[in-house]
Short mmCIF file of C-alpha atoms and ligand atoms in Angstrom, two decimals:
data_model
loop_
_atom_site.label_atom_id
_atom_site.label_comp_id
_atom_site.label_asym_id
_atom_site.label_seq_id
_atom_site.Cartn_x
_atom_site.Cartn_y
_atom_site.Cartn_z
CA MET D 30 101.94 114.74 78.14
CA SER D 31 102.45 111.24 76.57
CA TYR D 32 104.28 108.12 77.67
CA PRO D 33 107.78 108.02 76.16
CA ASP D 34 108.81 105.99 73.18
CA LEU D 35 110.96 103.28 74.91
CA GLN D 36 114.30 102.29 73.39
CA LEU D 37 117.60 100.85 74.39
CA TYR D 38 120.48 103.35 74.70
CA ILE D 39 123.78 101.82 73.72
CA ASP D 40 127.08 103.53 72.67
CA GLY D 41 125.39 106.98 72.68
CA ALA D 42 122.53 105.92 70.35
CA TRP D 43 118.89 104.82 70.65
CA ARG D 44 117.85 101.50 69.25
CA THR D 45 114.83 99.06 69.22
CA THR D 46 114.98 95.37 68.64
CA GLY D 47 112.72 92.75 67.05
CA ASP D 48 111.07 91.87 70.36
CA SER D 49 109.26 93.82 73.11
CA LEU D 50 107.38 93.51 76.37
CA PRO D 51 104.24 95.38 77.36
CA VAL D 52 104.42 98.13 80.03
CA VAL D 53 100.96 98.13 81.82
CA ASN D 54 99.19 100.88 83.79
CA PRO D 55 98.31 99.23 87.18
CA VAL D 56 95.13 101.41 87.45
CA THR D 57 93.64 100.43 84.18
CA GLU D 58 95.56 97.29 83.35
CA GLU D 59 95.95 98.73 79.81
CA GLU D 60 99.21 98.86 77.98
CA VAL D 61 100.96 102.23 77.90
CA GLY D 62 104.02 101.23 75.92
CA ARG D 63 106.32 98.52 74.88
CA VAL D 64 109.88 97.99 76.08
CA PRO D 65 112.43 96.53 73.69
CA VAL D 66 114.09 93.19 74.69
CA ALA D 67 117.90 93.27 74.33
CA ARG D 68 119.44 90.38 72.43
CA THR D 69 122.84 88.95 72.92
CA GLY D 70 124.30 91.07 70.25
CA ASP D 71 122.97 94.14 71.94
CA LEU D 72 124.52 93.27 75.22
CA ASP D 73 127.87 92.54 73.46
CA ASP D 74 127.63 95.99 71.94
CA ALA D 75 126.86 97.51 75.31
CA LEU D 76 129.91 95.76 76.83
CA ALA D 77 132.18 96.96 74.09
CA ALA D 78 130.73 100.45 74.30
CA ALA D 79 131.24 100.49 78.20
CA GLU D 80 134.91 99.55 77.73
CA ARG D 81 135.42 102.36 75.25
CA GLY D 82 133.39 104.77 77.33
CA PHE D 83 135.51 103.95 80.34
CA GLU D 84 138.60 104.70 78.63
CA VAL D 85 137.36 108.23 77.70
CA TRP D 86 135.57 109.02 80.89
CA SER D 87 138.11 107.73 83.36
CA HIS D 88 140.63 110.18 81.79
CA THR D 89 138.24 113.10 81.86
CA SER D 90 138.91 115.55 84.71
CA PRO D 91 136.68 115.15 87.78
CA ARG D 92 135.59 118.77 87.52
CA GLU D 93 134.48 118.20 83.81
CA ARG D 94 132.63 115.08 84.90
CA ALA D 95 130.89 116.87 87.83
CA ASP D 96 129.74 119.73 85.44
CA MET D 97 128.22 117.24 83.09
CA VAL D 98 126.34 115.24 85.87
CA ARG D 99 125.02 118.61 87.18
CA ALA D 100 123.89 119.72 83.70
CA ALA D 101 122.01 116.48 83.16
CA SER D 102 120.47 116.86 86.59
CA ASP D 103 119.32 120.42 85.58
CA LEU D 104 117.58 119.00 82.58
CA MET D 105 115.71 116.38 84.65
CA ARG D 106 114.67 119.11 87.14
CA GLN D 107 113.38 121.02 84.20
CA ARG D 108 111.57 117.90 82.81
CA GLN D 109 110.29 116.72 86.36
CA ASP D 110 106.57 117.02 85.38
CA GLU D 111 107.04 114.94 82.24
CA ILE D 112 109.14 112.27 84.01
CA ALA D 113 106.72 112.14 87.05
CA HIS D 114 103.66 111.76 84.73
CA ALA D 115 105.33 108.81 82.93
CA ILE D 116 106.19 107.19 86.35
CA THR D 117 102.68 107.57 87.61
CA LEU D 118 101.30 105.96 84.44
CA GLU D 119 103.56 102.96 84.54
CA HIS D 120 103.82 102.48 88.29
CA GLY D 121 100.57 103.96 89.79
CA LYS D 122 102.03 106.08 92.62
CA PRO D 123 100.50 109.51 93.15
CA PHE D 124 101.81 112.25 90.82
CA GLN D 125 103.24 114.44 93.64
CA GLN D 126 105.05 111.47 95.14
CA ALA D 127 106.49 110.67 91.61
CA ARG D 128 107.58 114.25 91.30
CA LEU D 129 109.32 114.14 94.76
CA GLU D 130 111.12 110.90 93.56
CA VAL D 131 112.38 112.60 90.42
CA ILE D 132 113.76 115.47 92.64
CA ARG D 133 115.30 113.02 94.97
CA GLY D 134 116.88 111.38 92.02
CA CYS D 135 118.26 114.68 90.95
CA GLU D 136 119.66 115.34 94.52
CA PHE D 137 121.59 112.00 94.20
CA PHE D 138 123.20 113.25 90.98
CA GLU D 139 124.04 116.59 92.43
CA TRP D 140 125.41 115.30 95.73
CA ASP D 141 127.61 112.64 93.84
CA ALA D 142 128.79 115.36 91.44
CA GLY D 143 129.89 117.55 94.30
CA GLU D 144 131.51 114.81 96.31
CA ALA D 145 133.34 112.99 93.56
CA VAL D 146 135.72 115.99 93.04
CA ARG D 147 136.74 115.42 96.63
CA THR D 148 137.94 111.80 96.15
CA TYR D 149 141.22 112.59 97.81
CA GLY D 150 143.93 110.13 98.30
CA ARG D 151 146.68 110.39 101.08
CA VAL D 152 150.44 110.48 101.47
CA ILE D 153 151.94 108.10 104.16
CA PRO D 154 155.20 109.24 105.74
CA SER D 155 158.08 106.95 105.21
CA ALA D 156 161.94 106.81 105.00
CA PRO D 157 163.59 109.74 103.28
CA GLY D 158 163.42 109.36 99.48
CA VAL D 159 160.53 106.93 99.64
CA ARG D 160 156.89 108.11 99.23
CA TYR D 161 153.74 106.02 99.66
CA VAL D 162 150.76 107.67 98.02
CA VAL D 163 147.25 106.12 98.08
CA HIS D 164 145.19 106.83 94.96
CA HIS D 165 141.42 106.29 94.33
CA GLN D 166 140.82 105.31 90.70
CA PRO D 167 137.48 104.58 89.01
CA ILE D 168 136.87 100.91 89.26
CA GLY D 169 135.81 100.27 85.62
CA PRO D 170 132.64 99.36 83.82
CA VAL D 171 129.69 98.71 86.09
CA ALA D 172 126.78 96.47 85.59
CA ALA D 173 123.68 97.77 87.50
CA PHE D 174 120.29 96.34 88.01
CA SER D 175 117.53 98.54 89.33
CA PRO D 176 113.92 97.45 90.49
CA TRP D 177 110.37 98.64 89.72
CA ASN D 178 109.45 100.27 93.01
CA PHE D 179 111.29 103.57 92.51
CA PRO D 180 111.73 103.88 88.63
CA MET D 181 113.74 107.22 88.90
CA SER D 182 115.60 107.27 92.21
CA GLN D 183 116.80 103.65 92.10
CA PRO D 184 118.57 103.87 88.74
CA ALA D 185 119.68 107.46 89.64
CA ARG D 186 121.66 106.23 92.78
CA LYS D 187 123.58 103.79 90.57
CA VAL D 188 124.17 106.02 87.47
CA ALA D 189 125.16 108.96 89.79
CA GLY D 190 127.72 106.91 91.66
CA ALA D 191 129.32 105.42 88.57
CA VAL D 192 129.31 108.40 86.30
CA ALA D 193 130.41 110.97 88.98
CA SER D 194 133.24 108.58 89.79
CA GLY D 195 134.63 108.18 86.32
CA CYS D 196 133.16 104.80 85.59
CA SER D 197 131.00 103.66 82.58
CA ILE D 198 127.78 101.76 83.39
CA ILE D 199 125.41 99.41 81.72
CA LEU D 200 122.09 99.85 83.62
CA LYS D 201 119.42 97.13 83.32
CA ALA D 202 116.39 98.99 84.48
CA ALA D 203 113.01 97.47 85.43
CA GLU D 204 111.05 96.38 82.45
CA GLU D 205 107.75 97.12 84.27
CA THR D 206 108.76 100.66 85.00
CA PRO D 207 111.36 101.87 82.37
CA ALA D 208 110.52 105.51 82.13
CA GLY D 209 112.77 106.96 84.70
CA ALA D 210 115.89 105.20 83.43
CA LEU D 211 114.95 106.27 79.92
CA HIS D 212 114.81 109.87 80.96
CA ILE D 213 118.08 109.68 82.79
CA ALA D 214 119.69 108.37 79.50
CA LYS D 215 117.84 111.12 77.55
CA ALA D 216 119.24 113.92 79.90
CA PHE D 217 122.87 112.72 79.65
CA HIS D 218 122.51 112.26 75.91
CA ASP D 219 121.20 115.75 75.58
CA VAL D 220 124.18 117.31 77.49
CA GLY D 221 126.66 115.36 75.41
CA LEU D 222 127.90 112.60 77.68
CA PRO D 223 130.52 110.64 75.63
CA PRO D 224 129.14 107.46 73.93
CA GLY D 225 129.47 104.35 75.93
CA VAL D 226 129.70 105.98 79.37
CA LEU D 227 126.03 105.25 80.03
CA ASN D 228 124.14 102.41 78.42
CA VAL D 229 120.59 101.44 79.30
CA VAL D 230 119.23 97.95 78.48
CA PHE D 231 115.95 96.11 79.11
CA GLY D 232 114.83 92.58 78.50
CA VAL D 233 114.71 89.21 80.27
CA PRO D 234 116.46 89.96 83.61
CA ALA D 235 117.95 86.51 83.91
CA ASP D 236 119.32 86.56 80.37
CA ILE D 237 120.90 89.94 80.81
CA SER D 238 122.51 89.28 84.25
CA SER D 239 123.84 85.88 83.08
CA HIS D 240 125.43 87.57 80.03
CA LEU D 241 126.78 90.78 81.72
CA ILE D 242 128.00 89.66 85.10
CA PRO D 243 130.43 86.92 83.97
CA SER D 244 131.90 89.20 81.36
CA GLN D 245 135.61 90.16 82.17
CA THR D 246 134.59 93.71 81.15
CA VAL D 247 132.41 94.20 84.28
CA LYS D 248 134.37 95.30 87.30
CA LEU D 249 131.38 95.95 89.71
CA VAL D 250 127.86 94.65 90.11
CA ALA D 251 125.39 96.77 91.71
CA PHE D 252 121.92 95.43 92.34
CA THR D 253 118.72 96.39 94.22
CA GLY D 254 116.05 93.89 94.60
CA SER D 255 115.13 90.70 96.50
CA THR D 256 117.53 88.81 98.61
CA ALA D 257 117.07 85.65 96.59
CA VAL D 258 117.97 87.28 93.35
CA GLY D 259 120.84 89.21 95.14
CA ARG D 260 122.25 85.98 96.24
CA HIS D 261 122.15 84.42 92.83
CA LEU D 262 123.89 87.49 91.19
CA THR D 263 126.57 87.44 93.95
CA THR D 264 127.40 83.89 93.18
CA MET D 265 127.72 84.67 89.53
CA ALA D 266 130.03 87.68 90.25
CA SER D 267 132.20 85.42 92.46
CA SER D 268 133.38 83.60 89.29
CA HIS D 269 135.72 86.56 88.56
CA MET D 270 135.93 87.77 92.22
CA THR D 271 133.94 90.85 90.82
CA PRO D 272 133.02 93.02 93.84
CA VAL D 273 129.14 93.52 94.43
CA LEU D 274 127.02 96.30 95.89
CA MET D 275 123.75 94.53 96.98
CA GLU D 276 120.83 96.55 98.38
CA LEU D 277 118.32 93.79 99.16
CA GLY D 278 115.12 93.15 101.09
CA GLY D 279 114.17 94.51 104.52
CA HIS D 280 111.53 93.86 107.10
CA ALA D 281 111.68 96.98 109.11
CA PRO D 282 110.87 96.88 112.79
CA VAL D 283 109.37 99.90 114.52
CA ILE D 284 109.84 99.97 118.39
CA VAL D 285 107.27 102.23 120.21
CA CYS D 286 108.25 102.93 123.69
CA GLU D 287 105.82 103.85 126.49
CA ASP D 288 107.15 107.42 126.91
CA THR D 289 106.57 108.53 123.45
CA ASP D 290 103.86 110.79 121.88
CA VAL D 291 101.69 107.83 120.75
CA ASP D 292 99.29 109.83 118.38
CA GLU D 293 102.18 111.31 116.59
CA ALA D 294 104.02 108.08 116.17
CA ALA D 295 100.93 106.24 114.95
CA VAL D 296 99.80 108.86 112.43
CA SER D 297 103.29 109.36 110.88
CA SER D 298 103.78 105.69 110.73
CA ALA D 299 100.52 105.02 108.91
CA ILE D 300 101.40 107.72 106.30
CA ARG D 301 104.70 106.31 105.88
CA LYS D 302 103.46 102.64 105.76
CA THR D 303 101.06 103.46 102.80
CA ARG D 304 103.77 105.53 100.82
CA ASN D 305 104.41 103.86 97.51
CA ALA D 306 101.79 101.29 98.59
CA GLY D 307 104.29 99.78 100.94
CA GLN D 308 106.57 98.74 98.16
CA VAL D 309 109.68 100.12 99.73
CA CYS D 310 112.52 98.05 101.25
CA THR D 311 112.55 100.47 104.24
CA SER D 312 108.77 100.47 104.76
CA PRO D 313 107.90 100.29 108.46
CA THR D 314 106.16 96.86 108.87
CA ARG D 315 106.70 95.08 112.22
CA PHE D 316 105.48 97.36 115.05
CA PHE D 317 106.50 96.30 118.53
CA VAL D 318 104.49 98.58 120.85
CA HIS D 319 104.81 98.78 124.68
CA GLU D 320 101.77 97.15 126.27
CA GLN D 321 101.04 100.43 128.31
CA VAL D 322 100.32 102.36 125.02
CA TYR D 323 99.45 99.26 122.75
CA ASP D 324 95.66 99.67 122.49
CA HIS D 325 95.90 103.38 121.96
CA PHE D 326 98.52 103.00 119.26
CA LEU D 327 96.75 100.24 117.40
CA ASP D 328 93.49 102.25 117.40
CA VAL D 329 94.99 105.42 115.97
CA PHE D 330 97.24 103.65 113.56
CA THR D 331 94.40 101.37 112.24
CA LYS D 332 92.15 104.29 111.78
CA ARG D 333 94.63 106.42 109.86
CA CYS D 334 95.53 103.41 107.67
CA ALA D 335 91.92 102.76 107.07
CA ALA D 336 91.25 106.52 106.10
CA THR D 337 93.93 106.40 103.39
CA VAL D 338 92.53 107.69 100.10
CA VAL D 339 93.38 104.86 97.63
CA GLY D 340 93.03 105.56 93.92
CA ASP D 341 94.32 106.69 90.60
CA GLY D 342 97.70 108.40 91.09
CA MET D 343 96.63 111.11 88.64
CA ASP D 344 93.90 112.25 91.10
CA GLU D 345 95.14 114.95 93.39
CA ALA D 346 93.27 113.52 96.38
CA THR D 347 95.04 110.12 96.00
CA GLU D 348 97.37 109.17 98.83
CA MET D 349 98.11 105.59 97.78
CA GLY D 350 97.99 104.13 94.28
CA PRO D 351 97.61 100.41 93.41
CA LEU D 352 100.23 97.81 93.74
CA ALA D 353 102.78 98.17 90.95
CA ASN D 354 102.09 94.78 89.27
CA GLU D 355 99.56 92.00 89.22
CA ARG D 356 101.63 89.43 91.08
CA ARG D 357 101.75 91.58 94.27
CA VAL D 358 98.02 91.07 94.77
CA PRO D 359 98.06 87.38 95.38
CA ALA D 360 101.33 87.77 97.37
CA LEU D 361 99.60 90.23 99.71
CA SER D 362 96.40 88.20 99.99
CA GLY D 363 98.49 85.06 100.79
CA PHE D 364 100.22 86.76 103.72
CA VAL D 365 96.93 87.95 105.14
CA ALA D 366 95.29 84.52 104.82
CA ASP D 367 98.23 82.76 106.39
CA ALA D 368 98.45 85.22 109.21
CA VAL D 369 94.73 84.97 110.00
CA ASP D 370 94.85 81.15 109.93
CA ALA D 371 97.79 81.33 112.39
CA GLY D 372 95.56 83.41 114.79
CA ALA D 373 96.30 87.04 113.93
CA GLU D 374 93.54 89.68 114.20
CA LEU D 375 92.69 91.50 110.96
CA MET D 376 92.01 95.16 112.15
CA THR D 377 91.48 96.66 108.77
CA GLY D 378 91.92 95.88 104.93
CA GLY D 379 93.09 92.41 103.86
CA LYS D 380 91.80 92.29 100.29
CA ARG D 381 91.88 93.58 96.74
CA ILE D 382 89.72 96.63 95.90
CA GLY D 383 87.52 96.20 92.90
CA ASP D 384 88.39 94.01 89.94
CA THR D 385 90.16 96.47 87.64
CA GLY D 386 93.54 97.75 88.74
CA PHE D 387 95.79 96.22 91.32
CA PHE D 388 94.42 98.09 94.28
CA PHE D 389 94.94 96.62 97.67
CA GLU D 390 93.45 97.80 100.93
CA PRO D 391 95.81 99.29 103.56
CA THR D 392 96.03 96.29 105.93
CA VAL D 393 96.68 96.07 109.72
CA LEU D 394 97.20 92.72 111.50
CA ALA D 395 97.36 92.63 115.32
CA ASN D 396 98.73 90.04 117.73
CA VAL D 397 100.32 88.21 114.91
CA PRO D 398 101.87 84.83 116.17
CA ASP D 399 105.60 84.26 115.45
CA HIS D 400 104.82 81.22 113.21
CA ALA D 401 102.90 83.33 110.64
CA ARG D 402 104.78 83.62 107.45
CA VAL D 403 104.56 87.42 107.47
CA MET D 404 106.71 87.52 110.65
CA GLN D 405 109.68 86.37 108.73
CA GLU D 406 109.05 87.29 105.06
CA GLU D 407 108.90 90.83 103.82
CA PRO D 408 105.38 91.57 102.60
CA PHE D 409 106.47 94.54 100.41
CA GLY D 410 103.03 96.08 100.31
CA PRO D 411 100.53 98.16 102.47
CA LEU D 412 100.57 95.64 105.27
CA ALA D 413 101.60 96.24 108.92
CA ILE D 414 101.85 93.92 111.86
CA VAL D 415 101.29 95.48 115.31
CA ASN D 416 102.20 93.28 118.42
CA PRO D 417 102.52 94.16 122.05
CA VAL D 418 105.72 93.89 124.03
CA SER D 419 106.42 94.26 127.81
CA SER D 420 109.88 95.87 127.70
CA LEU D 421 112.38 97.48 125.35
CA ASP D 422 114.67 94.35 125.56
CA GLU D 423 111.83 92.15 124.25
CA ALA D 424 111.12 94.68 121.57
CA ILE D 425 114.67 94.68 120.37
CA ALA D 426 114.83 90.85 120.48
CA CYS D 427 111.69 90.71 118.26
CA ALA D 428 113.18 93.47 115.91
CA ASN D 429 116.34 91.33 115.47
CA SER D 430 114.47 87.97 114.93
CA VAL D 431 114.47 88.12 111.18
CA PRO D 432 117.26 87.52 108.73
CA TYR D 433 116.97 91.08 107.49
CA GLY D 434 118.67 94.20 108.85
CA LEU D 435 118.08 97.17 106.54
CA ALA D 436 115.98 99.90 108.13
CA ALA D 437 114.69 100.11 111.76
CA TYR D 438 112.77 102.69 113.64
CA GLY D 439 112.28 103.70 117.28
CA PHE D 440 110.01 106.17 119.06
CA THR D 441 111.20 107.35 122.39
CA ASN D 442 112.27 110.58 124.21
CA ARG D 443 114.50 108.64 126.68
CA ALA D 444 118.17 108.92 126.08
CA ASP D 445 118.88 105.58 127.60
CA TYR D 446 116.24 103.79 125.51
CA ALA D 447 117.66 105.43 122.39
CA ASP D 448 121.14 104.43 123.23
CA ARG D 449 120.18 100.92 123.75
CA MET D 450 118.46 100.85 120.39
CA VAL D 451 121.75 102.29 118.82
CA GLU D 452 123.77 99.51 120.58
CA LYS D 453 121.56 96.54 120.10
CA VAL D 454 119.24 96.88 116.85
CA GLU D 455 120.66 94.94 113.86
CA ALA D 456 120.26 97.31 110.97
CA GLY D 457 122.15 99.41 108.51
CA ASN D 458 119.83 102.42 109.07
CA LEU D 459 118.25 103.32 112.49
CA SER D 460 115.89 106.31 112.65
CA ILE D 461 114.64 107.47 116.06
CA ASN D 462 111.60 109.76 116.18
CA THR D 463 111.58 110.07 112.39
CA LEU D 464 110.75 107.73 109.54
CA GLU D 465 113.26 109.11 107.27
CA ALA D 466 115.97 106.50 106.69
CA SER D 467 118.44 108.24 104.39
CA LEU D 468 119.55 111.28 102.35
CA PRO D 469 121.91 111.54 99.39
CA GLU D 470 124.67 112.39 101.68
CA THR D 471 124.20 109.50 104.13
CA PRO D 472 125.21 105.98 103.60
CA PHE D 473 122.34 103.54 103.06
CA GLY D 474 122.44 99.71 103.08
CA GLY D 475 121.90 96.55 105.13
CA VAL D 476 123.48 93.98 107.42
CA LYS D 477 122.62 90.28 107.46
CA SER D 478 120.50 89.15 104.47
CA SER D 479 119.69 92.80 103.60
CA GLY D 480 122.92 93.01 101.55
CA TYR D 481 126.32 94.22 101.30
CA GLY D 482 127.76 97.84 100.83
CA ARG D 483 126.23 101.09 100.96
CA GLU D 484 124.69 103.61 98.57
CA GLY D 485 124.82 107.26 99.21
CA GLY D 486 127.40 109.23 101.29
CA THR D 487 131.14 108.95 100.73
CA GLU D 488 130.72 105.21 101.68
CA GLY D 489 128.57 104.73 98.58
CA LEU D 490 131.01 106.50 96.23
CA ASN D 491 133.82 104.37 97.57
CA HIS D 492 132.39 101.36 95.79
CA TYR D 493 132.93 102.92 92.48
CA THR D 494 136.68 103.38 92.93
CA VAL D 495 139.66 101.01 93.73
CA VAL D 496 142.56 102.07 96.04
CA LYS D 497 146.06 101.96 94.49
CA ASN D 498 148.92 102.23 96.88
CA VAL D 499 151.99 103.58 95.09
CA SER D 500 155.47 103.18 96.72
CA HIS D 501 157.92 105.54 95.07
CA ALA D 502 161.66 105.37 95.80
CA MET D 503 163.37 108.55 94.50
CA LYS D 504 167.01 108.85 93.80
CA ILE D 505 168.37 111.61 96.00
CA VAL D 506 170.78 113.86 94.12
P1 LIG I 604 111.92 89.23 92.05
O1 LIG I 604 112.72 88.55 93.00
O2 LIG I 604 111.42 88.38 90.84
O3 LIG I 604 112.60 90.45 91.40
C1 LIG I 604 113.12 91.50 92.19
C2 LIG I 604 113.96 92.29 91.09
O4 LIG I 604 115.11 91.58 90.62
C3 LIG I 604 113.22 92.82 89.91
O5 LIG I 604 113.55 94.22 89.68
C4 LIG I 604 113.57 91.81 88.87
O6 LIG I 604 113.60 92.52 87.58
C5 LIG I 604 114.98 91.60 89.19
N1 LIG I 604 115.49 90.36 88.78
C6 LIG I 604 114.75 89.16 88.94
N2 LIG I 604 115.58 88.12 88.48
C7 LIG I 604 116.75 88.57 88.01
C8 LIG I 604 117.85 88.08 87.49
N3 LIG I 604 118.09 86.82 87.22
N4 LIG I 604 118.82 88.88 87.06
C9 LIG I 604 118.80 90.19 87.19
N5 LIG I 604 117.65 90.87 87.82
C10 LIG I 604 116.63 90.08 88.17
O7 LIG I 604 110.59 89.78 92.65
P2 LIG I 604 109.46 90.78 92.25
O8 LIG I 604 108.16 90.13 92.20
O9 LIG I 604 109.86 91.68 91.09
O10 LIG I 604 109.48 91.70 93.58
C11 LIG I 604 109.15 91.21 94.69
C12 LIG I 604 110.26 91.10 95.87
O11 LIG I 604 111.34 91.82 95.35
C13 LIG I 604 109.79 91.86 96.97
O12 LIG I 604 109.25 90.94 97.89
C14 LIG I 604 111.01 92.46 97.63
O13 LIG I 604 111.55 91.80 98.52
C15 LIG I 604 111.98 92.62 96.39
N6 LIG I 604 112.18 93.91 95.94
C16 LIG I 604 112.99 94.73 96.67
C17 LIG I 604 113.31 95.91 96.26
C18 LIG I 604 114.17 96.82 97.09
O14 LIG I 604 114.13 98.01 96.94
N7 LIG I 604 115.06 96.29 97.82
C19 LIG I 604 112.70 96.47 95.11
C20 LIG I 604 111.91 95.67 94.31
C21 LIG I 604 111.62 94.36 94.80
#
């Protein structure tokens, strides 16, 4: 299996450009491919194609659209090994995890395809001869921006929502991990999606967003990435009051109550913390553990994190690959140095492994003071903070003390504790006694600086349609 030939996909055709960027294997630091850089003319072509594609696709029956999305998903399932192989090469995550990600991407397509045919309107009772009917119509061409941490499932969420709902889309996928988006385009191309409905571009992110977002063609901006970039794109979108769907950073708290099964909570949390090398917006990071069980939790959690098999994602035994790119290494080391300076205890990890590949040790910091930078900023890596608390109320106050509110977790078997978390924890997704934050059929997204809107579920699909209320007075004869 080889790494795919990377091209732009515009108006139903593949193209290269004069300029390209390297795609680097984070295990070997060697180039595995080159991704073309879109020029202004390519972006203009994509905008024009998306307008034409929208005209065709929004007038295609929902059933026909759903059939095509499902057919493309079937192809991606057939190609799962090939896609997962490319993702492991460019991102470093273990092959089995890459394969699960491909399957998750397919599930997004399949659920959205099934649900989009149920985009029902409603009839509102009124005076005789007058009818009020609410229609949901596809919103228009979408500009979407997907990040490098999940090369398949992140673009899949956006393409699935747009294409199943009858929109066209220009996807700017991550230049560092382009293979998933490329394979999505390939599958839709192979099943005969009309030209212009799906366009995939790569290049200089700021150049692309500043060209696409202010365009009058674009009717929705969907972005997943950091809060800082999301804020910038939202400001650009506001020039035409273009709606935005923003899935931004998180800094997930985990509340461990004294009544819980501590071993199970600690082991499952350590496994989840190191998944995707912690580069997940829902990664469990700030652990607030009741003082009665603190020492036991810290011991089991630290040992399981330290035992994580770190290595090349192509090796079957590997549980955690390298960080996805070079800049995450100093970012992680910086968080550790700052926390230790502030008085935190380094329980395990804390540094780069070797000098080839962007490997970083699973890291546990205990008793981290509030003024350490990592207490407020998302580390986005295999780093966890474990602090003691004396009550559930204190844990909830700590959980809510950051500007983020994406995922949050709690471990308890007490109904009153669980109920208090449901009432008080500030998060778009709260998981109790599980570390699963969402499914294709559930809404996923944040509150506070973690963003705006939801992906997944009927709530997610709603972003890709606009509501039109039609008042119709009929002549009674
Ligand atoms: P970054 O802030 O430079 O970039 C984040 C993402 O935004 C990348 O995918 C990048 O290509 C894109 N981007 C950057 N500038 C852009 C622009 N002007 N227009 C359009 N897209 C733009 O940070 P980074 O070093 O790539 O990633 C580190 C941080 O990003 C992490 O700390 C994390 O908070 C965040 N992040 C979040 C997610 C997520 O799933 N929410 C995914 C990846 C990164």
